[in-house]
Tab-separated table of C-alpha atoms in Angstrom:
chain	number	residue	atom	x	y	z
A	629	UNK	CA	28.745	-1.540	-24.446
A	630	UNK	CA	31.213	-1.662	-21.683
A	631	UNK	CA	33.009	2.074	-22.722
A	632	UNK	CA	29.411	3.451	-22.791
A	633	UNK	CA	28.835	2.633	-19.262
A	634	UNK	CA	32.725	3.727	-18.350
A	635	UNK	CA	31.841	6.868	-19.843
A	636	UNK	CA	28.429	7.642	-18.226
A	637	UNK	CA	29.603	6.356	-14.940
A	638	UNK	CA	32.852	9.337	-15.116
A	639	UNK	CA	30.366	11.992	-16.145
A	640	UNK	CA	27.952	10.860	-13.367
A	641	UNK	CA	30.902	10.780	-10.813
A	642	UNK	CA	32.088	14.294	-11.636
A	643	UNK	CA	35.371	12.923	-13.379
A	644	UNK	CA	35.554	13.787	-16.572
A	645	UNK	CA	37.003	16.960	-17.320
A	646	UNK	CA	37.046	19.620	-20.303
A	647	UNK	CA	33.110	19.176	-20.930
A	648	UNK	CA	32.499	21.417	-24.188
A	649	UNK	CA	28.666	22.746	-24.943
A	650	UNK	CA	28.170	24.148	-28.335
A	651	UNK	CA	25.214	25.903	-28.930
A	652	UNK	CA	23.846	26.608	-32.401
A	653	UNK	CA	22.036	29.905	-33.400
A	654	UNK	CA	18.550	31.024	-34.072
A	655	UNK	CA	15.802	32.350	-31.731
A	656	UNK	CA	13.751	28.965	-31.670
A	657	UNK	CA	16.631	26.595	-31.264
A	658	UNK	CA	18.358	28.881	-28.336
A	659	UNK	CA	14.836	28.305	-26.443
A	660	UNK	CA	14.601	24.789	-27.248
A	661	UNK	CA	18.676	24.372	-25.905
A	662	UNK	CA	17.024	25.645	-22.403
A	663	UNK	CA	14.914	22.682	-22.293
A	664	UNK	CA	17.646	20.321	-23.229
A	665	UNK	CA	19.873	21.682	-20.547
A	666	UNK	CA	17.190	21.417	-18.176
A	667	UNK	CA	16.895	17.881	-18.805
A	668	UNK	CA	20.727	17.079	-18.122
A	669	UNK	CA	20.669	19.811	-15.145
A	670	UNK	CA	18.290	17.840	-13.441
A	671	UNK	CA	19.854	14.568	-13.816
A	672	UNK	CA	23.727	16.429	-13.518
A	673	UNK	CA	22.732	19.621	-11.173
A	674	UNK	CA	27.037	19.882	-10.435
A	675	UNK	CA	28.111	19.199	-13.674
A	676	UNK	CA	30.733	21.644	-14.510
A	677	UNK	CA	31.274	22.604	-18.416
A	678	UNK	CA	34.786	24.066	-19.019
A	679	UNK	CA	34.522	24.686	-22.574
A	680	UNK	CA	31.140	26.966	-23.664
A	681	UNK	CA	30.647	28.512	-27.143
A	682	UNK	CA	27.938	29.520	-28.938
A	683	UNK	CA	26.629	31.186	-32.194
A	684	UNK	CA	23.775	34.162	-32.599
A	685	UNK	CA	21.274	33.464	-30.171
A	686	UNK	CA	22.741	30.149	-28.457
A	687	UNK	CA	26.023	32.608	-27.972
A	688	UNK	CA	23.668	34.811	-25.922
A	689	UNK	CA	22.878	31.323	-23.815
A	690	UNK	CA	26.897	30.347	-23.584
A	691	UNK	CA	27.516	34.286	-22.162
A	692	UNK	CA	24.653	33.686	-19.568
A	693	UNK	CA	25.722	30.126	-18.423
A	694	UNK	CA	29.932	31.285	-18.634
A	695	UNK	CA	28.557	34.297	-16.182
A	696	UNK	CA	26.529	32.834	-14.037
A	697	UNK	CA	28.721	31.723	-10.700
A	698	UNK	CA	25.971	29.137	-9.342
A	699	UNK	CA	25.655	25.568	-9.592
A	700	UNK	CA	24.786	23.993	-13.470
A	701	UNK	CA	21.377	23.293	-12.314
A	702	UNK	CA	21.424	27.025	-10.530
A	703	UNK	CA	22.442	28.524	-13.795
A	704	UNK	CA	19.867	26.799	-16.206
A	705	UNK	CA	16.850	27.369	-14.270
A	706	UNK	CA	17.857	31.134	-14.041
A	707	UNK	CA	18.618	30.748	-17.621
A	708	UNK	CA	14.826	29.159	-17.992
A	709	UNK	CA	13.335	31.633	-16.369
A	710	UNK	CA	14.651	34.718	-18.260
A	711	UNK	CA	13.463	32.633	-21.758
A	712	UNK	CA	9.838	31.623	-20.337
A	713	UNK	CA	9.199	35.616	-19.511
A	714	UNK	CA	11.022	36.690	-22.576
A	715	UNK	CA	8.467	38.926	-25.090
A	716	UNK	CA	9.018	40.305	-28.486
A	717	UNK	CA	8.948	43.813	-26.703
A	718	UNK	CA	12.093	42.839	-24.949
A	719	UNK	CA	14.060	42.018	-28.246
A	720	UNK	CA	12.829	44.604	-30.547
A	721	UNK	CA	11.174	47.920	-30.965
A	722	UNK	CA	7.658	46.836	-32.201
A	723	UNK	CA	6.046	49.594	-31.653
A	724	UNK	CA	4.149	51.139	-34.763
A	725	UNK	CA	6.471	54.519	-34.799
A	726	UNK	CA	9.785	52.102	-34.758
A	727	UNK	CA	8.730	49.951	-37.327
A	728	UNK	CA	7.843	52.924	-39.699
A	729	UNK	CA	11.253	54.524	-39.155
A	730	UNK	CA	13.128	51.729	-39.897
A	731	UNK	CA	10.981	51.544	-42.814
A	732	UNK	CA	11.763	54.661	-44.021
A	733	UNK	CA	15.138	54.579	-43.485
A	734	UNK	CA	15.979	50.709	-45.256
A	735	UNK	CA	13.577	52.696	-48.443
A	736	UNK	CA	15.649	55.687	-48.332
A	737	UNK	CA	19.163	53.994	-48.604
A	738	UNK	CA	17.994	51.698	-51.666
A	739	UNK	CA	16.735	54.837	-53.485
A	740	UNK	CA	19.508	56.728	-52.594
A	741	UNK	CA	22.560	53.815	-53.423
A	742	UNK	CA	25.811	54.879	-52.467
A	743	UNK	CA	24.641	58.012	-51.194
A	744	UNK	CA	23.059	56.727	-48.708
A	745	UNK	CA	26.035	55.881	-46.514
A	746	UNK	CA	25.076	58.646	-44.120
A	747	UNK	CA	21.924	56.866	-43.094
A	748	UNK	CA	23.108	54.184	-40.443
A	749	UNK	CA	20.449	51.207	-40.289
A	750	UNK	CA	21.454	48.114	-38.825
A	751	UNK	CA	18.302	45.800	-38.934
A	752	UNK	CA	15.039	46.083	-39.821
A	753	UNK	CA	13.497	46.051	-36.037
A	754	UNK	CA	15.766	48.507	-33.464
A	755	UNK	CA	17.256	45.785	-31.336
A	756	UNK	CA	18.344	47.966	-28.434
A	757	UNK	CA	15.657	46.623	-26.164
A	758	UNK	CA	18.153	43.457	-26.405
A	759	UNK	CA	20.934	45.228	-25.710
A	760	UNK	CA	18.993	46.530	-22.792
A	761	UNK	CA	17.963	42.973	-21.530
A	762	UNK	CA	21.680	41.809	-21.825
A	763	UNK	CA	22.614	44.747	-19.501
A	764	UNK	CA	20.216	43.557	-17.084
A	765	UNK	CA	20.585	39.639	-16.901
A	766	UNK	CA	24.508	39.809	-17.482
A	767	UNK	CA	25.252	42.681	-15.188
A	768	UNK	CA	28.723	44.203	-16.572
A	769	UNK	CA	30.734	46.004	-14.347
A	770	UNK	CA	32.577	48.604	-16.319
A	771	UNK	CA	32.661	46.868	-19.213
A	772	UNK	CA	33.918	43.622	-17.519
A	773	UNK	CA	31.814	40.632	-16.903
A	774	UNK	CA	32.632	39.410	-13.508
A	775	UNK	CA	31.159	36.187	-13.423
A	776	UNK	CA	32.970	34.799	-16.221
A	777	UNK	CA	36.114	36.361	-14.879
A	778	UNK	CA	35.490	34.690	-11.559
A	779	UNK	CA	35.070	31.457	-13.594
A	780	UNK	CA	37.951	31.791	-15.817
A	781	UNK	CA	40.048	32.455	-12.544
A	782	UNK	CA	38.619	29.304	-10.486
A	783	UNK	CA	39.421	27.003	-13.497
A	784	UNK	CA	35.554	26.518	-13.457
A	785	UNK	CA	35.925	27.974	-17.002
A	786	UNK	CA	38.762	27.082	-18.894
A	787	UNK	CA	37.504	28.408	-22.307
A	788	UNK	CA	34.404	30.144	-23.997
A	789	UNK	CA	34.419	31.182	-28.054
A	790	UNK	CA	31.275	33.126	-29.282
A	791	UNK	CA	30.953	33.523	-33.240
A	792	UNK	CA	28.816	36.889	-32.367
A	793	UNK	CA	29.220	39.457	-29.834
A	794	UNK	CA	26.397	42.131	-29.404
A	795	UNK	CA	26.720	45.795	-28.920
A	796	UNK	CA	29.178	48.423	-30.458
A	797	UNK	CA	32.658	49.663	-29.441
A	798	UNK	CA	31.416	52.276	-26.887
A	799	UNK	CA	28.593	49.581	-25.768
A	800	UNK	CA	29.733	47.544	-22.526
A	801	UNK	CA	29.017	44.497	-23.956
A	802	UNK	CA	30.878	44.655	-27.120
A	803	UNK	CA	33.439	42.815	-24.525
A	804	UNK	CA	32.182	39.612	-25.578
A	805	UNK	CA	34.213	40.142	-28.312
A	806	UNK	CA	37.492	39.793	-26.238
A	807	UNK	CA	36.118	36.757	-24.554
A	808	UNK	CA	35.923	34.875	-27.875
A	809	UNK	CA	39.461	35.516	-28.553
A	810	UNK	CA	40.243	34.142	-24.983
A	811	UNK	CA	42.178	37.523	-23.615
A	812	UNK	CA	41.215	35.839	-20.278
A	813	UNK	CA	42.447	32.109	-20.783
């Protein structure tokens, strides 16, 4: 019983150093990690997390938290915010017309089989409202995320490894890539 209180009372005190947060994947469970950090935000609103990674959707929350420059607390109810407004609409093309192409397109390359290399199709929903959203809330700066640079560079950030990055070669944000492999360490 004694370590346990050692250990809470170094977290509380701001001691402890190389923090980790690993954050699972899936839609839901990205959401529900909000809440969670909301809870230790409030109680820790300074706590600083050196090590972030994430997977799928919780890698989208470990990009946001690794760029964002504010305080913990700062940074999750930001984070909150952009998940309580968050609509299908701003994930996916839903709209009848995108649906049906997509459709079409995932019914023409199993009829076609090999041939059907020429017809690029990702997904079955057109996810480039997503990309869109990223572009907004992360705010890259030719390519470059500056936040997490400015992180990595104050030692506020000592690490951050992502098992998915979003976006393709010529998209700005396929620089999440080179963040996982820790070009800036």
């Amino acid at each position: 019983m004694l370590e346990r209180r050692e250990t809470r009372g170094a977290w509380k005190d701001g001691n402890m150093t190389d923090l980790a947060l690993v954050m699972t994947g899936g839609g839901a469970r990205a959401a529900y990690q909000v809440g969670f950090l909301r809870c230790i935000a409030r109680r820790y609103p300074d706590l600083n997390i050196s090590i972030i990674t994430g997977v799928s959707a919780g890698a989208l929350n470990a990009v946001f938290l690794a760029n964002h420059t504010g305080r913990f607390r700062d940074k999750v109810e930001d984070l909150a915010a952009i998940w309580a407004a968050l609509t299908p609409e701003q994930i996916f093309c839903v709209d009848p017309y995108s649906i049906a192409r997509s459709v079409l397109a995932w019914g023409l390359r199993v009829l076609m089989g090999k041939a059907s290399r020429a017809i690029r199709v990702r997904s079955l929903l057109d996810s480039s409202p997503l990309h869109a959203l990223l572009e907004r809330v992360l705010r890259p700066v030719e390519g470059r995320l500056p936040g997490i640079e400015h992180n990595l560079s104050s030692g506020n950030l000592k690490r951050m490894f992502l098992l998915r990055a979003w976006g393709r070669v010529e998209n700005p944000l396929f620089i999440l890539i080179f963040y996982a492999e820790g070009v800036w360490s």
